[in-house]
PDB file of N, CA and C in Angstrom:
ATOM      1  N   UNK A   1     111.415  83.440  83.186  1.00  0.00           N
ATOM      2  CA  UNK A   1     111.142  84.707  83.839  1.00  0.00           C
ATOM      3  C   UNK A   1     109.757  84.746  84.478  1.00  0.00           C
ATOM      4  N   UNK A   2     108.977  83.696  84.286  1.00  0.00           N
ATOM      5  CA  UNK A   2     107.664  83.636  84.936  1.00  0.00           C
ATOM      6  C   UNK A   2     107.823  83.674  86.449  1.00  0.00           C
ATOM      7  N   UNK A   3     108.894  83.053  86.949  1.00  0.00           N
ATOM      8  CA  UNK A   3     109.141  83.082  88.396  1.00  0.00           C
ATOM      9  C   UNK A   3     109.322  84.505  88.897  1.00  0.00           C
ATOM     10  N   UNK A   4     110.007  85.331  88.122  1.00  0.00           N
ATOM     11  CA  UNK A   4     110.233  86.719  88.523  1.00  0.00           C
ATOM     12  C   UNK A   4     108.910  87.475  88.522  1.00  0.00           C
ATOM     13  N   UNK A   5     108.070  87.230  87.521  1.00  0.00           N
ATOM     14  CA  UNK A   5     106.763  87.887  87.466  1.00  0.00           C
ATOM     15  C   UNK A   5     105.897  87.477  88.666  1.00  0.00           C
ATOM     16  N   UNK A   6     105.945  86.199  89.022  1.00  0.00           N
ATOM     17  CA  UNK A   6     105.201  85.725  90.189  1.00  0.00           C
ATOM     18  C   UNK A   6     105.734  86.361  91.468  1.00  0.00           C
ATOM     19  N   UNK A   7     107.053  86.497  91.549  1.00  0.00           N
ATOM     20  CA  UNK A   7     107.663  87.126  92.718  1.00  0.00           C
ATOM     21  C   UNK A   7     107.227  88.580  92.824  1.00  0.00           C
ATOM     22  N   UNK A   8     107.226  89.293  91.701  1.00  0.00           N
ATOM     23  CA  UNK A   8     106.786  90.686  91.719  1.00  0.00           C
ATOM     24  C   UNK A   8     105.330  90.797  92.163  1.00  0.00           C
ATOM     25  N   UNK A   9     104.500  89.893  91.686  1.00  0.00           N
ATOM     26  CA  UNK A   9     103.101  89.895  92.108  1.00  0.00           C
ATOM     27  C   UNK A   9     102.989  89.636  93.608  1.00  0.00           C
ATOM     28  N   UNK A  10     103.801  88.729  94.111  1.00  0.00           N
ATOM     29  CA  UNK A  10     103.804  88.424  95.543  1.00  0.00           C
ATOM     30  C   UNK A  10     104.228  89.641  96.361  1.00  0.00           C
ATOM     31  N   UNK A  11     105.244  90.354  95.883  1.00  0.00           N
ATOM     32  CA  UNK A  11     105.706  91.551  96.589  1.00  0.00           C
ATOM     33  C   UNK A  11     104.665  92.664  96.542  1.00  0.00           C
ATOM     34  N   UNK A  12     104.021  92.822  95.392  1.00  0.00           N
ATOM     35  CA  UNK A  12     102.985  93.853  95.273  1.00  0.00           C
ATOM     36  C   UNK A  12     101.789  93.556  96.172  1.00  0.00           C
ATOM     37  N   UNK A  13     101.560  92.283  96.473  1.00  0.00           N
ATOM     38  CA  UNK A  13     100.431  91.897  97.314  1.00  0.00           C
ATOM     39  C   UNK A  13     100.690  92.138  98.798  1.00  0.00           C
ATOM     40  N   UNK A  14     101.934  92.404  99.168  1.00  0.00           N
ATOM     41  CA  UNK A  14     102.227  92.689 100.579  1.00  0.00           C
ATOM     42  C   UNK A  14     101.541  93.994 100.968  1.00  0.00           C
ATOM     43  N   UNK A  15     100.945  94.041 102.144  1.00  0.00           N
ATOM     44  CA  UNK A  15     100.225  95.251 102.546  1.00  0.00           C
ATOM     45  C   UNK A  15     101.169  96.434 102.740  1.00  0.00           C
ATOM     46  N   UNK A  16     100.695  97.588 102.321  1.00  0.00           N
ATOM     47  CA  UNK A  16     101.473  98.827 102.486  1.00  0.00           C
ATOM     48  C   UNK A  16     101.088  99.560 103.767  1.00  0.00           C
ATOM     49  N   UNK A  17     100.114  99.037 104.461  1.00  0.00           N
ATOM     50  CA  UNK A  17      99.657  99.664 105.697  1.00  0.00           C
ATOM     51  C   UNK A  17     100.329  99.008 106.897  1.00  0.00           C
ATOM     52  N   UNK A  18     100.320  99.718 107.972  1.00  0.00           N
ATOM     53  CA  UNK A  18     100.904  99.183 109.200  1.00  0.00           C
ATOM     54  C   UNK A  18     100.026  98.060 109.744  1.00  0.00           C
ATOM     55  N   UNK A  19     100.653  97.000 110.236  1.00  0.00           N
ATOM     56  CA  UNK A  19      99.852  95.926 110.838  1.00  0.00           C
ATOM     57  C   UNK A  19      99.153  96.444 112.092  1.00  0.00           C
ATOM     58  N   UNK A  20      97.949  95.932 112.331  1.00  0.00           N
ATOM     59  CA  UNK A  20      97.174  96.362 113.497  1.00  0.00           C
ATOM     60  C   UNK A  20      97.375  95.448 114.688  1.00  0.00           C
ATOM     61  N   UNK A  21      97.895  94.254 114.440  1.00  0.00           N
ATOM     62  CA  UNK A  21      98.101  93.302 115.523  1.00  0.00           C
ATOM     63  C   UNK A  21      99.420  92.577 115.322  1.00  0.00           C
ATOM     64  N   UNK A  22      99.865  91.905 116.365  1.00  0.00           N
ATOM     65  CA  UNK A  22     101.086  91.098 116.270  1.00  0.00           C
ATOM     66  C   UNK A  22     100.889  89.958 115.265  1.00  0.00           C
ATOM     67  N   UNK A  23      99.684  89.432 115.210  1.00  0.00           N
ATOM     68  CA  UNK A  23      99.387  88.342 114.265  1.00  0.00           C
ATOM     69  C   UNK A  23      99.512  88.827 112.816  1.00  0.00           C
ATOM     70  N   UNK A  24      99.002  90.037 112.534  1.00  0.00           N
ATOM     71  CA  UNK A  24      99.141  90.599 111.190  1.00  0.00           C
ATOM     72  C   UNK A  24     100.608  90.830 110.849  1.00  0.00           C
ATOM     73  N   UNK A  25     101.377  91.315 111.804  1.00  0.00           N
ATOM     74  CA  UNK A  25     102.809  91.517 111.580  1.00  0.00           C
ATOM     75  C   UNK A  25     103.493  90.193 111.265  1.00  0.00           C
ATOM     76  N   UNK A  26     103.185  89.164 112.037  1.00  0.00           N
ATOM     77  CA  UNK A  26     103.787  87.850 111.803  1.00  0.00           C
ATOM     78  C   UNK A  26     103.424  87.328 110.413  1.00  0.00           C
ATOM     79  N   UNK A  27     102.184  87.525 110.008  1.00  0.00           N
ATOM     80  CA  UNK A  27     101.754  87.058 108.685  1.00  0.00           C
ATOM     81  C   UNK A  27     102.482  87.812 107.577  1.00  0.00           C
ATOM     82  N   UNK A  28     102.621  89.111 107.735  1.00  0.00           N
ATOM     83  CA  UNK A  28     103.311  89.911 106.718  1.00  0.00           C
ATOM     84  C   UNK A  28     104.786  89.553 106.653  1.00  0.00           C
ATOM     85  N   UNK A  29     105.412  89.375 107.798  1.00  0.00           N
ATOM     86  CA  UNK A  29     106.824  88.970 107.813  1.00  0.00           C
ATOM     87  C   UNK A  29     106.976  87.595 107.182  1.00  0.00           C
ATOM     88  N   UNK A  30     106.033  86.702 107.433  1.00  0.00           N
ATOM     89  CA  UNK A  30     106.079  85.378 106.813  1.00  0.00           C
ATOM     90  C   UNK A  30     105.991  85.456 105.299  1.00  0.00           C
ATOM     91  N   UNK A  31     105.123  86.328 104.795  1.00  0.00           N
ATOM     92  CA  UNK A  31     105.012  86.495 103.346  1.00  0.00           C
ATOM     93  C   UNK A  31     106.271  87.143 102.777  1.00  0.00           C
ATOM     94  N   UNK A  32     106.833  88.106 103.492  1.00  0.00           N
ATOM     95  CA  UNK A  32     108.080  88.735 103.048  1.00  0.00           C
ATOM     96  C   UNK A  32     109.224  87.716 103.048  1.00  0.00           C
ATOM     97  N   UNK A  33     109.237  86.846 104.048  1.00  0.00           N
ATOM     98  CA  UNK A  33     110.254  85.788 104.115  1.00  0.00           C
ATOM     99  C   UNK A  33     110.153  84.882 102.902  1.00  0.00           C
ATOM    100  N   UNK A  34     108.949  84.506 102.547  1.00  0.00           N
ATOM    101  CA  UNK A  34     108.737  83.655 101.385  1.00  0.00           C
ATOM    102  C   UNK A  34     109.253  84.332 100.111  1.00  0.00           C
ATOM    103  N   UNK A  35     108.923  85.602  99.955  1.00  0.00           N
ATOM    104  CA  UNK A  35     109.387  86.351  98.783  1.00  0.00           C
ATOM    105  C   UNK A  35     110.912  86.468  98.778  1.00  0.00           C
ATOM    106  N   UNK A  36     111.495  86.686  99.951  1.00  0.00           N
ATOM    107  CA  UNK A  36     112.953  86.789 100.041  1.00  0.00           C
ATOM    108  C   UNK A  36     113.624  85.479  99.637  1.00  0.00           C
ATOM    109  N   UNK A  37     113.023  84.367 100.027  1.00  0.00           N
ATOM    110  CA  UNK A  37     113.569  83.067  99.630  1.00  0.00           C
ATOM    111  C   UNK A  37     113.507  82.863  98.132  1.00  0.00           C
ATOM    112  N   UNK A  38     112.395  83.267  97.539  1.00  0.00           N
ATOM    113  CA  UNK A  38     112.266  83.151  96.081  1.00  0.00           C
ATOM    114  C   UNK A  38     113.269  84.056  95.381  1.00  0.00           C
ATOM    115  N   UNK A  39     113.459  85.275  95.910  1.00  0.00           N
ATOM    116  CA  UNK A  39     114.430  86.205  95.314  1.00  0.00           C
ATOM    117  C   UNK A  39     115.847  85.628  95.406  1.00  0.00           C
ATOM    118  N   UNK A  40     116.180  85.034  96.522  1.00  0.00           N
ATOM    119  CA  UNK A  40     117.496  84.396  96.666  1.00  0.00           C
ATOM    120  C   UNK A  40     117.659  83.287  95.631  1.00  0.00           C
ATOM    121  N   UNK A  41     116.593  82.539  95.371  1.00  0.00           N
ATOM    122  CA  UNK A  41     116.657  81.486  94.350  1.00  0.00           C
ATOM    123  C   UNK A  41     116.927  82.063  92.960  1.00  0.00           C
ATOM    124  N   UNK A  42     116.263  83.175  92.633  1.00  0.00           N
ATOM    125  CA  UNK A  42     116.486  83.833  91.339  1.00  0.00           C
ATOM    126  C   UNK A  42     117.934  84.282  91.225  1.00  0.00           C
ATOM    127  N   UNK A  43     118.442  84.914  92.274  1.00  0.00           N
ATOM    128  CA  UNK A  43     119.825  85.394  92.242  1.00  0.00           C
ATOM    129  C   UNK A  43     120.831  84.245  92.209  1.00  0.00           C
ATOM    130  N   UNK A  44     120.493  83.145  92.830  1.00  0.00           N
ATOM    131  CA  UNK A  44     121.356  81.958  92.779  1.00  0.00           C
ATOM    132  C   UNK A  44     121.529  81.514  91.326  1.00  0.00           C
ATOM    133  N   UNK A  45     120.421  81.433  90.583  1.00  0.00           N
ATOM    134  CA  UNK A  45     120.504  81.033  89.177  1.00  0.00           C
ATOM    135  C   UNK A  45     121.273  82.047  88.350  1.00  0.00           C
ATOM    136  N   UNK A  46     121.010  83.340  88.577  1.00  0.00           N
ATOM    137  CA  UNK A  46     121.753  84.370  87.839  1.00  0.00           C
ATOM    138  C   UNK A  46     123.249  84.275  88.112  1.00  0.00           C
ATOM    139  N   UNK A  47     123.585  83.978  89.347  1.00  0.00           N
ATOM    140  CA  UNK A  47     124.989  83.828  89.728  1.00  0.00           C
ATOM    141  C   UNK A  47     125.641  82.695  88.942  1.00  0.00           C
ATOM    142  N   UNK A  48     124.913  81.599  88.787  1.00  0.00           N
ATOM    143  CA  UNK A  48     125.450  80.466  88.025  1.00  0.00           C
ATOM    144  C   UNK A  48     125.629  80.822  86.559  1.00  0.00           C
ATOM    145  N   UNK A  49     124.646  81.527  85.989  1.00  0.00           N
ATOM    146  CA  UNK A  49     124.754  81.924  84.587  1.00  0.00           C
ATOM    147  C   UNK A  49     125.878  82.927  84.380  1.00  0.00           C
ATOM    148  N   UNK A  50     126.124  83.778  85.371  1.00  0.00           N
ATOM    149  CA  UNK A  50     127.170  84.786  85.247  1.00  0.00           C
ATOM    150  C   UNK A  50     128.540  84.139  85.092  1.00  0.00           C
ATOM    151  N   UNK A  51     128.732  82.991  85.689  1.00  0.00           N
ATOM    152  CA  UNK A  51     130.022  82.306  85.563  1.00  0.00           C
ATOM    153  C   UNK A  51     130.323  81.983  84.111  1.00  0.00           C
ATOM    154  N   UNK A  52     129.281  81.733  83.318  1.00  0.00           N
ATOM    155  CA  UNK A  52     129.481  81.377  81.917  1.00  0.00           C
ATOM    156  C   UNK A  52     129.439  82.581  80.978  1.00  0.00           C
ATOM    157  N   UNK A  53     128.651  83.603  81.316  1.00  0.00           N
ATOM    158  CA  UNK A  53     128.382  84.669  80.349  1.00  0.00           C
ATOM    159  C   UNK A  53     128.858  86.060  80.740  1.00  0.00           C
ATOM    160  N   UNK A  54     129.306  86.260  81.955  1.00  0.00           N
ATOM    161  CA  UNK A  54     129.660  87.608  82.406  1.00  0.00           C
ATOM    162  C   UNK A  54     131.133  87.679  82.776  1.00  0.00           C
ATOM    163  N   UNK A  55     131.589  88.893  82.891  1.00  0.00           N
ATOM    164  CA  UNK A  55     132.963  89.106  83.333  1.00  0.00           C
ATOM    165  C   UNK A  55     133.068  88.920  84.833  1.00  0.00           C
ATOM    166  N   UNK A  56     134.281  88.975  85.344  1.00  0.00           N
ATOM    167  CA  UNK A  56     134.494  88.712  86.768  1.00  0.00           C
ATOM    168  C   UNK A  56     133.818  89.730  87.698  1.00  0.00           C
ATOM    169  N   UNK A  57     133.736  90.991  87.298  1.00  0.00           N
ATOM    170  CA  UNK A  57     133.081  91.987  88.169  1.00  0.00           C
ATOM    171  C   UNK A  57     131.584  91.730  88.275  1.00  0.00           C
ATOM    172  N   UNK A  58     130.948  91.438  87.153  1.00  0.00           N
ATOM    173  CA  UNK A  58     129.512  91.140  87.177  1.00  0.00           C
ATOM    174  C   UNK A  58     129.252  89.868  87.969  1.00  0.00           C
ATOM    175  N   UNK A  59     130.094  88.862  87.767  1.00  0.00           N
ATOM    176  CA  UNK A  59     129.929  87.610  88.507  1.00  0.00           C
ATOM    177  C   UNK A  59     130.087  87.847  90.008  1.00  0.00           C
ATOM    178  N   UNK A  60     131.067  88.654  90.383  1.00  0.00           N
ATOM    179  CA  UNK A  60     131.280  88.952  91.803  1.00  0.00           C
ATOM    180  C   UNK A  60     130.106  89.738  92.373  1.00  0.00           C
ATOM    181  N   UNK A  61     129.586  90.690  91.614  1.00  0.00           N
ATOM    182  CA  UNK A  61     128.449  91.481  92.081  1.00  0.00           C
ATOM    183  C   UNK A  61     127.225  90.597  92.288  1.00  0.00           C
ATOM    184  N   UNK A  62     126.993  89.663  91.379  1.00  0.00           N
ATOM    185  CA  UNK A  62     125.855  88.756  91.531  1.00  0.00           C
ATOM    186  C   UNK A  62     126.054  87.803  92.707  1.00  0.00           C
ATOM    187  N   UNK A  63     127.263  87.404  92.949  1.00  0.00           N
ATOM    188  CA  UNK A  63     127.555  86.562  94.116  1.00  0.00           C
ATOM    189  C   UNK A  63     127.225  87.307  95.399  1.00  0.00           C
ATOM    190  N   UNK A  64     127.629  88.573  95.477  1.00  0.00           N
ATOM    191  CA  UNK A  64     127.351  89.385  96.663  1.00  0.00           C
ATOM    192  C   UNK A  64     125.844  89.611  96.814  1.00  0.00           C
ATOM    193  N   UNK A  65     125.168  89.899  95.707  1.00  0.00           N
ATOM    194  CA  UNK A  65     123.710  90.094  95.760  1.00  0.00           C
ATOM    195  C   UNK A  65     123.023  88.833  96.263  1.00  0.00           C
ATOM    196  N   UNK A  66     123.462  87.678  95.783  1.00  0.00           N
ATOM    197  CA  UNK A  66     122.878  86.419  96.249  1.00  0.00           C
ATOM    198  C   UNK A  66     123.108  86.235  97.743  1.00  0.00           C
ATOM    199  N   UNK A  67     124.318  86.482  98.192  1.00  0.00           N
ATOM    200  CA  UNK A  67     124.615  86.304  99.622  1.00  0.00           C
ATOM    201  C   UNK A  67     123.776  87.226 100.493  1.00  0.00           C
ATOM    202  N   UNK A  68     123.607  88.474 100.054  1.00  0.00           N
ATOM    203  CA  UNK A  68     122.787  89.409 100.822  1.00  0.00           C
ATOM    204  C   UNK A  68     121.323  88.977 100.832  1.00  0.00           C
ATOM    205  N   UNK A  69     120.830  88.484  99.710  1.00  0.00           N
ATOM    206  CA  UNK A  69     119.448  87.997  99.656  1.00  0.00           C
ATOM    207  C   UNK A  69     119.268  86.799 100.574  1.00  0.00           C
ATOM    208  N   UNK A  70     120.253  85.928 100.594  1.00  0.00           N
ATOM    209  CA  UNK A  70     120.198  84.755 101.461  1.00  0.00           C
ATOM    210  C   UNK A  70     120.215  85.181 102.934  1.00  0.00           C
ATOM    211  N   UNK A  71     121.053  86.159 103.268  1.00  0.00           N
ATOM    212  CA  UNK A  71     121.097  86.673 104.633  1.00  0.00           C
ATOM    213  C   UNK A  71     119.763  87.316 105.016  1.00  0.00           C
ATOM    214  N   UNK A  72     119.162  88.036 104.087  1.00  0.00           N
ATOM    215  CA  UNK A  72     117.870  88.649 104.333  1.00  0.00           C
ATOM    216  C   UNK A  72     116.818  87.587 104.627  1.00  0.00           C
ATOM    217  N   UNK A  73     116.823  86.518 103.853  1.00  0.00           N
ATOM    218  CA  UNK A  73     115.888  85.426 104.094  1.00  0.00           C
ATOM    219  C   UNK A  73     116.070  84.856 105.494  1.00  0.00           C
ATOM    220  N   UNK A  74     117.317  84.630 105.890  1.00  0.00           N
ATOM    221  CA  UNK A  74     117.591  84.055 107.211  1.00  0.00           C
ATOM    222  C   UNK A  74     117.121  84.997 108.311  1.00  0.00           C
ATOM    223  N   UNK A  75     117.362  86.294 108.167  1.00  0.00           N
ATOM    224  CA  UNK A  75     116.936  87.252 109.192  1.00  0.00           C
ATOM    225  C   UNK A  75     115.411  87.310 109.280  1.00  0.00           C
ATOM    226  N   UNK A  76     114.732  87.256 108.132  1.00  0.00           N
ATOM    227  CA  UNK A  76     113.275  87.235 108.144  1.00  0.00           C
ATOM    228  C   UNK A  76     112.747  85.943 108.755  1.00  0.00           C
ATOM    229  N   UNK A  77     113.441  84.845 108.532  1.00  0.00           N
ATOM    230  CA  UNK A  77     113.058  83.570 109.148  1.00  0.00           C
ATOM    231  C   UNK A  77     113.149  83.668 110.668  1.00  0.00           C
ATOM    232  N   UNK A  78     114.210  84.271 111.166  1.00  0.00           N
ATOM    233  CA  UNK A  78     114.379  84.451 112.611  1.00  0.00           C
ATOM    234  C   UNK A  78     113.264  85.337 113.162  1.00  0.00           C
ATOM    235  N   UNK A  79     112.992  86.444 112.478  1.00  0.00           N
ATOM    236  CA  UNK A  79     111.945  87.355 112.932  1.00  0.00           C
ATOM    237  C   UNK A  79     110.583  86.667 112.917  1.00  0.00           C
ATOM    238  N   UNK A  80     110.301  85.939 111.849  1.00  0.00           N
ATOM    239  CA  UNK A  80     109.008  85.268 111.750  1.00  0.00           C
ATOM    240  C   UNK A  80     108.849  84.221 112.845  1.00  0.00           C
ATOM    241  N   UNK A  81     109.883  83.449 113.071  1.00  0.00           N
ATOM    242  CA  UNK A  81     109.831  82.419 114.118  1.00  0.00           C
ATOM    243  C   UNK A  81     109.574  83.063 115.476  1.00  0.00           C
ATOM    244  N   UNK A  82     110.238  84.184 115.729  1.00  0.00           N
ATOM    245  CA  UNK A  82     110.077  84.869 117.005  1.00  0.00           C
ATOM    246  C   UNK A  82     108.673  85.457 117.137  1.00  0.00           C
ATOM    247  N   UNK A  83     108.147  86.022 116.047  1.00  0.00           N
ATOM    248  CA  UNK A  83     106.807  86.598 116.079  1.00  0.00           C
ATOM    249  C   UNK A  83     105.724  85.533 116.204  1.00  0.00           C
ATOM    250  N   UNK A  84     105.969  84.379 115.632  1.00  0.00           N
ATOM    251  CA  UNK A  84     104.972  83.312 115.644  1.00  0.00           C
ATOM    252  C   UNK A  84     104.905  82.595 116.978  1.00  0.00           C
ATOM    253  N   UNK A  85     105.960  82.709 117.777  1.00  0.00           N
ATOM    254  CA  UNK A  85     106.000  82.035 119.087  1.00  0.00           C
ATOM    255  C   UNK A  85     105.321  82.922 120.126  1.00  0.00           C
ATOM    256  N   UNK A  86     104.344  82.400 120.826  1.00  0.00           N
ATOM    257  CA  UNK A  86     103.694  83.211 121.862  1.00  0.00           C
ATOM    258  C   UNK A  86     104.665  83.544 122.985  1.00  0.00           C
ATOM    259  N   UNK A  87     104.514  84.720 123.493  1.00  0.00           N
ATOM    260  CA  UNK A  87     105.394  85.150 124.588  1.00  0.00           C
ATOM    261  C   UNK A  87     105.064  84.376 125.859  1.00  0.00           C
ATOM    262  N   UNK A  88     106.071  84.224 126.670  1.00  0.00           N
ATOM    263  CA  UNK A  88     105.888  83.495 127.932  1.00  0.00           C
ATOM    264  C   UNK A  88     105.061  84.305 128.930  1.00  0.00           C
ATOM    265  N   UNK A  89     104.975  85.627 128.718  1.00  0.00           N
ATOM    266  CA  UNK A  89     104.195  86.426 129.659  1.00  0.00           C
ATOM    267  C   UNK A  89     102.712  86.494 129.294  1.00  0.00           C
ATOM    268  N   UNK A  90     102.329  85.806 128.201  1.00  0.00           N
ATOM    269  CA  UNK A  90     100.919  85.730 127.821  1.00  0.00           C
ATOM    270  C   UNK A  90     100.420  86.911 127.011  1.00  0.00           C
ATOM    271  N   UNK A  91     101.281  87.850 126.626  1.00  0.00           N
ATOM    272  CA  UNK A  91     100.838  89.002 125.853  1.00  0.00           C
ATOM    273  C   UNK A  91     100.750  88.698 124.361  1.00  0.00           C
ATOM    274  N   UNK A  92     101.350  87.599 123.926  1.00  0.00           N
ATOM    275  CA  UNK A  92     101.375  87.292 122.506  1.00  0.00           C
ATOM    276  C   UNK A  92     102.484  88.005 121.774  1.00  0.00           C
ATOM    277  N   UNK A  93     103.285  88.755 122.529  1.00  0.00           N
ATOM    278  CA  UNK A  93     104.424  89.466 121.926  1.00  0.00           C
ATOM    279  C   UNK A  93     105.707  88.915 122.500  1.00  0.00           C
ATOM    280  N   UNK A  94     106.774  88.928 121.675  1.00  0.00           N
ATOM    281  CA  UNK A  94     108.075  88.475 122.184  1.00  0.00           C
ATOM    282  C   UNK A  94     108.621  89.407 123.222  1.00  0.00           C
TER     283      UNK A  94
END
């Protein structure tokens, strides 16, 4: 469970204020992406344990939670990649 505690600390460290620049937004999205990936990893393990210790409804719910976490990670990866790429018009925004 140390991984979960580290993940919570990582999430708490995310800024609660609005980013002032595109670079700050990209950095925050990158940190959120990292946390989302770690959360998906936690849910992946829980999903595996549920197969042995939980009933079918709990196992199905954990499978769905894992899939949604994985989708969230992928969407944040897309957003981060887009934010990190300089715009072709030179504004630094997509």
